Coordinates of C-alpha atoms and ligand atoms in Angstrom, one line a residue:
M108 CA 154.1 -52.0 79.2
P109 CA 151.3 -53.8 80.2
D110 CA 148.8 -53.0 83.0
R111 CA 148.5 -57.1 84.2
Y112 CA 151.0 -59.3 85.6
D113 CA 150.9 -62.3 86.8
V114 CA 153.7 -61.5 89.8
V115 CA 154.6 -58.0 90.6
I116 CA 157.5 -58.1 92.9
I117 CA 157.8 -55.0 95.4
G118 CA 162.1 -54.9 96.1
A119 CA 164.7 -55.3 93.5
G120 CA 167.1 -57.1 96.6
P121 CA 168.5 -60.0 96.3
G122 CA 165.1 -61.6 97.6
G123 CA 163.0 -59.6 94.7
Y124 CA 165.5 -59.6 92.2
V125 CA 165.9 -63.8 92.3
A126 CA 162.3 -64.4 92.4
A127 CA 162.1 -61.8 89.5
I128 CA 164.3 -64.0 87.3
R129 CA 163.2 -67.4 88.4
A130 CA 159.3 -66.4 87.6
A131 CA 160.2 -65.3 84.5
Q132 CA 162.3 -68.4 84.1
I133 CA 159.0 -70.6 84.8
G134 CA 157.2 -68.2 81.9
L135 CA 155.0 -65.9 84.6
Q136 CA 154.8 -62.5 82.8
T137 CA 156.9 -60.7 86.1
A138 CA 157.5 -57.1 86.9
C139 CA 159.4 -55.5 89.9
V140 CA 158.6 -52.3 91.5
E141 CA 162.3 -50.9 92.9
G142 CA 162.3 -47.2 94.4
R143 CA 165.9 -46.8 93.6
D144 CA 167.6 -45.7 91.2
S145 CA 169.6 -49.1 90.7
L146 CA 168.8 -52.3 91.3
G147 CA 170.3 -55.2 93.6
G148 CA 168.8 -53.7 97.2
T149 CA 170.7 -53.0 100.2
C150 CA 173.3 -55.9 99.1
L151 CA 174.4 -54.6 96.5
N152 CA 174.2 -50.7 96.7
I153 CA 175.1 -49.9 100.3
G154 CA 175.7 -53.6 102.0
C155 CA 177.7 -57.1 101.2
I156 CA 179.5 -55.9 98.2
P157 CA 180.7 -52.6 98.8
S158 CA 181.5 -53.6 102.5
K159 CA 183.6 -56.6 100.8
A160 CA 185.1 -54.5 98.3
L161 CA 185.9 -52.2 101.2
L162 CA 187.2 -54.8 103.3
Q163 CA 189.0 -56.7 100.3
S164 CA 191.4 -52.8 99.7
S165 CA 191.5 -52.7 102.9
E166 CA 193.2 -56.2 103.6
K167 CA 195.5 -55.4 100.9
F168 CA 196.3 -52.2 102.1
A169 CA 197.2 -53.8 105.6
E170 CA 199.4 -57.0 104.1
A171 CA 201.5 -54.5 102.3
R172 CA 202.3 -52.5 105.4
H173 CA 202.7 -55.1 108.0
A174 CA 202.7 -58.8 106.0
L175 CA 204.2 -58.9 102.7
A176 CA 207.9 -58.8 104.5
E177 CA 207.1 -62.1 106.2
H178 CA 207.7 -63.3 102.3
G179 CA 210.5 -61.5 101.9
I180 CA 209.0 -58.3 99.9
K181 CA 209.9 -54.8 100.1
V182 CA 207.4 -52.7 99.2
G183 CA 208.9 -49.4 100.0
D184 CA 206.4 -46.8 101.8
V185 CA 203.4 -47.9 101.0
G186 CA 200.5 -45.0 101.0
L187 CA 196.5 -44.9 101.1
D188 CA 194.9 -43.3 98.1
L189 CA 191.0 -43.2 99.6
G190 CA 189.3 -41.3 96.8
A191 CA 190.6 -44.0 94.6
M192 CA 189.3 -46.8 96.8
M193 CA 186.5 -45.5 97.1
A194 CA 186.1 -45.3 93.3
R195 CA 186.7 -48.5 92.5
K196 CA 184.1 -49.8 95.5
D197 CA 181.5 -47.7 93.3
R198 CA 182.3 -49.1 89.9
V199 CA 182.2 -53.2 91.4
V200 CA 178.9 -51.8 92.9
T201 CA 178.2 -49.9 89.1
T202 CA 178.9 -53.0 87.3
L203 CA 176.9 -55.5 89.6
T204 CA 173.5 -53.5 89.6
R205 CA 173.9 -52.8 85.8
G206 CA 174.4 -57.0 85.7
V207 CA 170.9 -57.3 87.4
E208 CA 169.7 -54.2 84.9
F209 CA 171.2 -56.9 81.9
L210 CA 169.4 -60.1 83.4
F211 CA 166.0 -58.3 83.8
R212 CA 166.2 -57.2 80.0
K213 CA 167.2 -60.7 79.3
N214 CA 164.5 -62.4 81.0
K215 CA 162.3 -60.0 80.3
I216 CA 161.0 -58.2 83.5
D217 CA 159.5 -55.2 83.8
W218 CA 161.4 -52.5 86.2
L219 CA 158.7 -50.5 87.4
K220 CA 160.3 -47.5 88.6
G221 CA 158.7 -45.7 91.7
I222 CA 157.7 -46.4 95.4
A223 CA 155.1 -49.1 95.6
R224 CA 151.7 -48.9 97.7
I225 CA 149.9 -51.7 97.5
T226 CA 146.0 -50.1 97.6
A227 CA 144.2 -53.6 97.0
P228 CA 144.8 -57.5 97.4
G229 CA 146.2 -57.8 93.5
R230 CA 146.3 -53.9 92.9
V231 CA 149.8 -52.3 93.2
A232 CA 150.1 -48.5 92.6
I233 CA 153.2 -46.5 92.0
A234 CA 154.5 -43.4 92.4
G235 CA 157.4 -42.1 90.3
A236 CA 160.1 -39.8 91.1
D237 CA 158.3 -37.5 88.6
G238 CA 155.3 -37.4 90.6
T239 CA 153.0 -39.8 88.0
E240 CA 151.5 -42.7 89.8
R241 CA 150.2 -45.5 87.8
E242 CA 148.1 -48.7 89.0
V243 CA 148.7 -52.1 87.7
E244 CA 147.3 -55.4 88.5
A245 CA 149.1 -58.6 89.6
G246 CA 147.7 -62.4 90.1
S247 CA 150.2 -62.1 93.1
I248 CA 151.9 -59.9 95.5
V249 CA 155.8 -60.3 96.2
I250 CA 156.5 -57.8 99.3
A251 CA 160.4 -58.1 99.2
T252 CA 161.0 -54.5 100.7
G253 CA 163.9 -55.7 103.2
S254 CA 165.4 -53.5 105.8
E255 CA 167.0 -50.7 107.1
S256 CA 169.6 -49.7 110.6
T257 CA 168.0 -49.7 113.2
P258 CA 168.5 -46.2 115.1
L259 CA 169.7 -45.3 118.8
P260 CA 166.6 -43.8 120.1
G261 CA 167.5 -39.8 120.4
V262 CA 170.7 -40.5 118.4
P263 CA 170.1 -38.6 114.8
I264 CA 172.2 -40.4 111.9
D265 CA 174.0 -37.1 110.0
E266 CA 176.3 -40.0 108.0
Q267 CA 179.5 -37.4 108.7
R268 CA 180.0 -37.9 112.5
I269 CA 177.2 -40.1 113.7
L270 CA 177.0 -43.1 111.1
S271 CA 175.0 -45.9 109.9
S272 CA 176.6 -48.6 107.5
T273 CA 175.6 -46.7 104.6
G274 CA 177.6 -43.6 106.2
A275 CA 180.8 -45.8 107.2
L276 CA 181.0 -47.4 103.7
A277 CA 181.4 -43.6 102.2
L278 CA 184.1 -41.7 104.2
D279 CA 185.8 -39.3 102.4
H280 CA 188.4 -39.5 105.4
V281 CA 190.0 -41.9 107.8
P282 CA 189.1 -40.5 111.4
N283 CA 191.4 -40.8 114.0
R284 CA 189.0 -42.2 116.4
L285 CA 186.2 -44.2 115.4
V286 CA 183.4 -45.7 118.3
V287 CA 181.3 -48.5 116.8
I288 CA 178.3 -49.3 118.5
G289 CA 177.3 -52.9 118.1
G290 CA 179.8 -56.3 117.9
G291 CA 177.6 -57.7 115.2
Y292 CA 178.9 -58.6 111.6
I293 CA 178.4 -55.3 110.0
G294 CA 180.4 -53.4 112.9
L295 CA 182.9 -56.0 113.1
E296 CA 183.4 -55.5 109.5
L297 CA 183.9 -51.5 108.8
G298 CA 185.6 -51.5 112.0
S299 CA 187.9 -53.7 110.6
V300 CA 187.9 -51.8 107.2
W301 CA 188.5 -48.5 109.0
Q302 CA 191.0 -50.2 111.7
R303 CA 193.3 -51.3 108.6
L304 CA 193.1 -47.9 107.0
G305 CA 194.4 -46.4 110.5
A306 CA 191.5 -45.2 113.1
N307 CA 191.6 -46.4 116.3
V308 CA 189.0 -48.3 116.8
T309 CA 187.1 -49.2 120.0
V310 CA 183.9 -51.3 119.7
V311 CA 180.9 -51.3 122.5
E312 CA 178.4 -53.8 122.8
L313 CA 175.6 -54.3 125.6
L314 CA 176.0 -57.9 126.3
D315 CA 179.2 -59.9 127.2
R316 CA 180.5 -61.1 123.8
I317 CA 180.7 -60.6 120.0
V318 CA 178.7 -62.1 117.2
P319 CA 175.9 -63.2 119.3
N320 CA 174.2 -65.7 116.9
M321 CA 177.4 -67.8 116.5
D322 CA 179.1 -70.4 118.8
R323 CA 180.8 -68.7 121.8
E324 CA 184.1 -70.3 121.3
L325 CA 184.4 -68.7 117.3
A326 CA 183.1 -65.3 119.3
T327 CA 185.5 -65.9 121.7
A328 CA 188.9 -66.7 119.4
L329 CA 187.2 -63.6 117.2
Q330 CA 187.6 -61.3 120.0
R331 CA 191.5 -62.1 120.9
V332 CA 192.3 -61.9 117.4
L333 CA 190.8 -58.8 116.5
T334 CA 192.0 -57.6 120.0
R335 CA 195.9 -58.4 118.8
Q336 CA 195.4 -56.3 115.5
G337 CA 194.4 -53.3 117.1
I338 CA 190.6 -53.3 117.9
E339 CA 189.8 -52.2 121.9
F340 CA 186.2 -54.1 123.0
K341 CA 184.1 -53.1 125.7
L342 CA 181.7 -55.5 125.8
G343 CA 178.7 -55.3 128.9
A344 CA 178.6 -51.8 128.1
K345 CA 175.0 -50.3 127.5
V346 CA 175.3 -46.5 125.6
A347 CA 173.8 -44.0 127.9
Q348 CA 174.1 -40.7 125.7
I349 CA 175.6 -39.9 121.8
H350 CA 176.1 -35.7 121.2
K351 CA 178.2 -33.7 119.1
A352 CA 180.9 -32.3 121.2
G353 CA 183.2 -29.7 118.9
D354 CA 184.5 -31.6 116.3
G355 CA 183.8 -34.8 116.9
V356 CA 181.2 -36.9 119.4
A357 CA 180.9 -37.9 122.7
I358 CA 179.7 -41.2 123.5
E359 CA 178.6 -41.8 127.8
I360 CA 178.4 -45.8 128.4
E361 CA 177.2 -47.7 131.5
G362 CA 178.9 -51.2 132.5
A363 CA 180.4 -52.2 135.4
E364 CA 181.8 -48.1 135.6
R365 CA 180.4 -45.3 133.8
Q366 CA 183.3 -43.8 131.4
S367 CA 183.0 -41.4 128.6
L368 CA 184.8 -42.1 124.8
S369 CA 185.0 -39.3 122.5
A370 CA 185.9 -39.6 118.7
D371 CA 185.9 -38.0 115.2
A372 CA 182.8 -40.5 114.1
V373 CA 180.3 -42.9 115.6
L374 CA 178.9 -46.0 114.0
V375 CA 176.0 -47.3 115.2
A376 CA 175.3 -50.6 114.1
I377 CA 173.1 -52.5 116.6
G378 CA 171.2 -53.8 114.1
R379 CA 168.4 -53.7 111.4
R380 CA 164.7 -54.0 111.0
P381 CA 162.0 -54.5 108.2
C382 CA 161.1 -51.5 106.1
T383 CA 157.2 -51.5 105.5
K384 CA 156.3 -48.1 105.8
G385 CA 153.8 -46.4 103.4
L386 CA 153.3 -50.1 101.8
G387 CA 149.4 -50.1 103.0
L388 CA 149.6 -53.3 105.1
E389 CA 147.7 -51.5 107.8
T390 CA 144.8 -50.7 105.5
I391 CA 144.7 -54.2 103.1
G392 CA 145.0 -56.1 106.7
V393 CA 148.3 -58.0 106.3
E394 CA 149.5 -59.3 109.4
R395 CA 153.1 -57.9 111.1
D396 CA 154.8 -59.2 114.4
A397 CA 156.1 -57.7 117.5
Q398 CA 159.2 -56.7 115.3
G399 CA 157.3 -55.5 112.6
R400 CA 157.9 -58.4 110.4
V401 CA 155.9 -59.7 108.1
V402 CA 154.4 -62.9 109.1
V403 CA 154.4 -65.6 106.5
D404 CA 153.1 -69.6 106.5
D405 CA 156.0 -71.9 105.3
G406 CA 155.0 -71.0 101.4
F407 CA 155.6 -67.0 102.2
A408 CA 152.0 -67.0 101.8
T409 CA 150.9 -64.2 104.6
S410 CA 147.7 -62.9 105.9
V411 CA 145.9 -61.7 103.0
A412 CA 145.3 -64.2 100.3
G413 CA 147.7 -63.9 97.1
I414 CA 150.4 -61.6 98.6
Y415 CA 153.5 -63.3 99.4
A416 CA 156.4 -62.3 101.3
I417 CA 160.5 -63.0 101.3
G418 CA 163.6 -61.7 102.7
D419 CA 164.8 -59.7 105.5
V420 CA 161.0 -58.3 105.9
I421 CA 160.3 -61.9 107.5
R422 CA 161.1 -64.2 110.2
G423 CA 164.9 -65.7 110.4
P424 CA 168.3 -64.3 109.6
M425 CA 168.8 -61.1 107.6
L426 CA 171.2 -62.7 105.0
A427 CA 171.2 -62.0 101.0
H428 CA 171.7 -65.8 100.6
K429 CA 169.1 -66.3 102.6
A430 CA 166.6 -64.1 100.9
M431 CA 167.8 -65.5 97.4
E432 CA 166.5 -68.6 98.2
E433 CA 163.6 -67.6 99.3
G434 CA 163.0 -65.7 96.4
A435 CA 163.5 -68.8 94.3
A436 CA 161.3 -70.8 96.2
L437 CA 158.5 -68.9 96.1
A438 CA 158.4 -68.3 92.3
E439 CA 158.5 -72.5 92.0
R440 CA 155.5 -72.7 94.4
L441 CA 153.5 -69.9 92.6
A442 CA 154.2 -71.9 89.4
G443 CA 152.8 -75.0 91.4
Q444 CA 156.2 -76.4 92.2
K445 CA 156.9 -77.7 96.0
P446 CA 160.3 -76.4 97.1
S447 CA 161.6 -76.5 100.5
I448 CA 164.9 -74.7 102.5
D449 CA 166.2 -76.0 105.2
Y450 CA 166.5 -72.9 107.4
N451 CA 169.1 -75.4 109.6
A452 CA 171.5 -75.4 106.2
I453 CA 171.8 -71.3 105.8
P454 CA 175.8 -70.8 106.8
A455 CA 176.6 -67.6 108.2
V456 CA 179.4 -65.4 107.4
V457 CA 181.8 -62.6 108.8
Y458 CA 184.2 -61.4 106.6
T459 CA 186.8 -60.2 108.9
W460 CA 190.1 -61.6 108.5
P461 CA 190.4 -64.4 109.8
E462 CA 186.7 -65.1 108.4
V463 CA 184.5 -66.5 110.8
A464 CA 181.6 -68.8 109.9
S465 CA 178.5 -70.7 111.1
V466 CA 176.0 -73.4 109.8
G467 CA 173.7 -75.6 112.0
S468 CA 173.7 -75.7 115.4
T469 CA 176.0 -74.1 117.9
E470 CA 177.4 -76.0 120.8
E471 CA 175.6 -73.9 123.2
E472 CA 172.3 -75.0 121.6
L473 CA 173.1 -78.6 121.5
K474 CA 173.8 -78.4 125.2
A475 CA 170.5 -76.3 126.1
A476 CA 168.5 -79.0 123.4
G477 CA 169.7 -82.0 125.7
T478 CA 171.3 -83.8 122.4
L479 CA 174.6 -85.7 123.0
Y480 CA 177.0 -85.1 120.5
R481 CA 180.5 -85.4 119.9
A482 CA 183.2 -82.6 118.4
G483 CA 186.1 -83.0 116.3
K484 CA 188.2 -80.0 116.2
F485 CA 191.6 -79.1 114.2
P486 CA 193.6 -76.2 114.3
F487 CA 194.8 -74.0 111.3
T488 CA 198.8 -73.9 112.7
A489 CA 198.9 -77.8 112.0
T490 CA 197.2 -77.3 107.9
P491 CA 200.2 -77.1 105.8
R492 CA 198.3 -75.0 103.4
A493 CA 197.9 -72.5 106.1
R494 CA 201.1 -72.2 106.9
T495 CA 202.4 -71.6 103.2
N496 CA 200.5 -68.9 103.4
G497 CA 200.8 -67.6 106.7
D498 CA 197.3 -67.1 107.9
T499 CA 197.7 -69.9 110.4
D500 CA 195.4 -68.2 113.5
G501 CA 191.6 -70.4 114.0
F502 CA 190.3 -73.8 113.8
V503 CA 187.7 -75.9 112.3
K504 CA 184.8 -77.2 114.9
I505 CA 182.7 -80.4 114.0
L506 CA 179.6 -81.2 115.9
A507 CA 178.0 -84.8 115.4
D508 CA 175.4 -86.3 116.6
S509 CA 176.9 -89.5 119.1
A510 CA 174.7 -91.9 118.4
T511 CA 174.0 -91.3 114.7
D512 CA 177.3 -89.2 113.7
R513 CA 174.7 -87.1 111.8
I514 CA 176.6 -83.7 111.5
L515 CA 175.2 -81.4 113.4
G516 CA 177.0 -77.6 113.2
A517 CA 180.4 -76.5 111.5
H518 CA 182.4 -73.6 113.2
I519 CA 185.1 -72.1 111.3
I520 CA 187.5 -69.6 112.2
G521 CA 190.4 -69.3 109.8
P522 CA 191.7 -68.1 106.8
D523 CA 188.5 -68.4 103.8
A524 CA 186.2 -69.4 106.6
G525 CA 183.1 -68.3 104.4
T526 CA 184.2 -70.3 101.6
L527 CA 185.3 -73.5 103.6
I528 CA 181.6 -73.8 105.2
A529 CA 180.2 -74.4 101.7
E530 CA 181.2 -78.4 102.5
A531 CA 179.9 -78.8 105.8
T532 CA 176.5 -76.8 104.6
L533 CA 176.4 -79.4 101.9
A534 CA 176.7 -82.4 104.2
I535 CA 174.1 -81.0 106.8
E536 CA 171.8 -80.6 103.4
F537 CA 172.6 -84.0 102.4
G538 CA 172.4 -85.6 105.8
A539 CA 176.1 -86.8 106.0
S540 CA 178.0 -87.7 108.8
A541 CA 180.8 -87.1 110.2
E542 CA 182.1 -90.0 108.3
D543 CA 181.3 -89.0 105.1
I544 CA 183.8 -86.2 105.4
A545 CA 186.6 -88.2 107.3
R546 CA 186.5 -90.7 104.5
T547 CA 186.1 -87.6 101.3
C548 CA 189.9 -87.5 99.5
H549 CA 190.5 -83.6 100.0
A550 CA 193.7 -82.2 97.6
H551 CA 197.0 -81.5 99.4
P552 CA 197.8 -78.8 100.6
T553 CA 194.5 -77.1 100.9
L554 CA 192.7 -75.1 103.4
S555 CA 190.1 -77.4 102.8
E556 CA 192.0 -80.4 104.6
A557 CA 191.2 -78.6 108.1
M558 CA 187.4 -79.7 107.5
K559 CA 188.6 -84.0 107.0
E560 CA 190.9 -83.7 109.8
A561 CA 188.2 -82.1 112.2
A562 CA 185.7 -84.6 110.9
L563 CA 188.3 -87.4 111.1
G564 CA 188.7 -85.6 114.9
V565 CA 185.1 -86.5 115.7
D566 CA 186.1 -89.9 116.2
G567 CA 189.4 -89.2 117.6
R568 CA 191.3 -90.0 114.5
A569 CA 193.3 -86.6 113.1
I570 CA 196.0 -87.4 112.1
H571 CA 198.2 -84.4 111.6
I572 CA 197.6 -83.2 115.6
Ligands
FAD289 C1 176.8 -53.4 105.5 C2 176.0 -54.4 105.3 C3 176.3 -55.5 104.8 C4 176.0 -56.6 104.9 N1 176.6 -57.8 104.2 C5 176.0 -59.0 103.9 C6 177.1 -59.9 104.1 O1 178.2 -59.9 103.1 N2 176.2 -61.3 103.1 C7 174.8 -61.0 103.3 O2 174.7 -62.4 103.4 N3 174.3 -60.2 104.0 C8 174.8 -59.2 104.0 N4 173.4 -58.0 104.3 C9 172.5 -58.0 104.8 C10 171.7 -58.5 103.1 O3 172.3 -56.9 102.8 C11 170.6 -58.4 103.3 O4 170.2 -59.6 104.0 C12 169.7 -58.7 101.8 O5 169.8 -57.4 101.1 C13 168.5 -58.3 101.9 O6 167.7 -58.7 100.6 P1 165.9 -58.7 100.6 O7 165.9 -58.6 98.9 O8 165.0 -58.7 101.4 O9 165.7 -56.8 100.9 P2 166.7 -55.6 100.3 O10 168.1 -55.6 99.6 O11 166.9 -54.8 101.6 O12 166.4 -55.0 99.1 C14 164.6 -54.8 99.1 C15 164.5 -53.2 98.1 O13 163.3 -52.9 98.3 C16 162.9 -51.4 97.8 N5 162.1 -50.9 98.7 C17 161.6 -50.8 100.0 N6 160.4 -50.5 99.7 C18 159.6 -50.4 98.6 C19 157.9 -49.6 98.1 N7 157.4 -49.8 98.5 N8 158.7 -49.7 96.9 C20 159.8 -49.8 95.8 N9 160.7 -50.3 96.5 C21 160.9 -50.2 97.4 C22 163.9 -50.8 98.5 O14 165.0 -50.0 97.8 C23 165.5 -52.1 98.5 O15 166.1 -51.8 97.3 C24 174.4 -56.6 104.6 C25 174.1 -55.4 104.6 C26 174.6 -54.7 105.2 C27 173.8 -53.1 105.5

């Protein structure tokens, strides 16, 4: 392997591996340093992919137990083989991480295995697992080192009884009682998995609402559906203490009243923090903000010339697709192109059932900014395809500027919301109006008709309600 590259990327998550592929496509000699045994970062190994595999499997289990009878299907005794479910999840992960290895080979990207440290601008040292160290020269260095679970102070994670998301993706039994600390998307998704598989799940959230970054109306609707499914919520509740007690865990919470909860396991899902430890940023003077994120300008340049950063380690939502967009855009910038990312058009999805998806501004944000807007809302109960599927929970809400009709935000709770949001994202990216969606022919019967009807609703002319 050469000792000099045009670009050396540190971290092979969705930010880093996409940056590497795009840089290689453009013709830059590219290497990617990754300390894990497999490529794909948090997303493929311990994040998006294993969580969605378990959500899919647990959804099928719950469907077989509760929902198929409505369709006239008798399935007899439904049993759970958790080992087989976990093995399937692991196979999905391996297939996809090997897929990234294949893409690296195809694009002639060198995977430098080991832990990277920036020794000087243009120089990266890589410590291998076997104790060897080598140093390479880089025209540009990209920090794509991602994030890790934020711990609760004084509560050590053992991944047996006190879990991070990583442990909650790999339990070998269904806990009888699971307490989830944090009502964000990771806590709700993993809480849903274990609730569907038979655990009694309680979500404890400091704020007075769940999914704090989303439109409040969606949060309220989601909490209602999840409560109906059997998840209990304690909002406005602060965890005072967690300690092991007997075979389980005791959780003391403070809120309107002090309460004690006991559980077999507790999942700490209070957020994620950027990963920069050991990179040598202090020595070379790469600036970080109060939250530990690497500070970058609009072109992803850090405070040190020739060093860039993308993905979870910088500002913005910690989402795989945001990291991927930044990876591709940065590679193109290094090749002299001028791409830009519209951060207002980055969708966010919670993969519970029903799914929840948002893009653009929430109603609260528009009100706070004094923006005049009109809202069109359409429920899935009035959407024929949702009726045929037996999935009628939720609605689509489209927010458009009162004066120009330009779409400012779209918020969906309902079946396949994560797929439906793509239409609204495209609309925002293109500066489309609600009228543009309302005038677009949507196939019948599909769930996407709810998008058209909500857009019609902005002008008070929805047809089917
Ligand atoms: C349970 C869970 C579910 C999630 N679900 C979703 C989802 O459904 N959709 C979504 O968009 N996002 C989801 N996310 C978030 C998503 O995983 C991250 O936003 C995304 O992985 C960030 O990509 P990244 O490239 O910035 O960093 P990462 O994916 O974190 O990758 C960084 C890589 O850098 C490596 N690294 C770090 N330091 C060094 C070093 N010094 N030397 C060498 N290598 C190093 C790490 O080993 C890691 O592999 C989820 C996260 C979790 C935990």
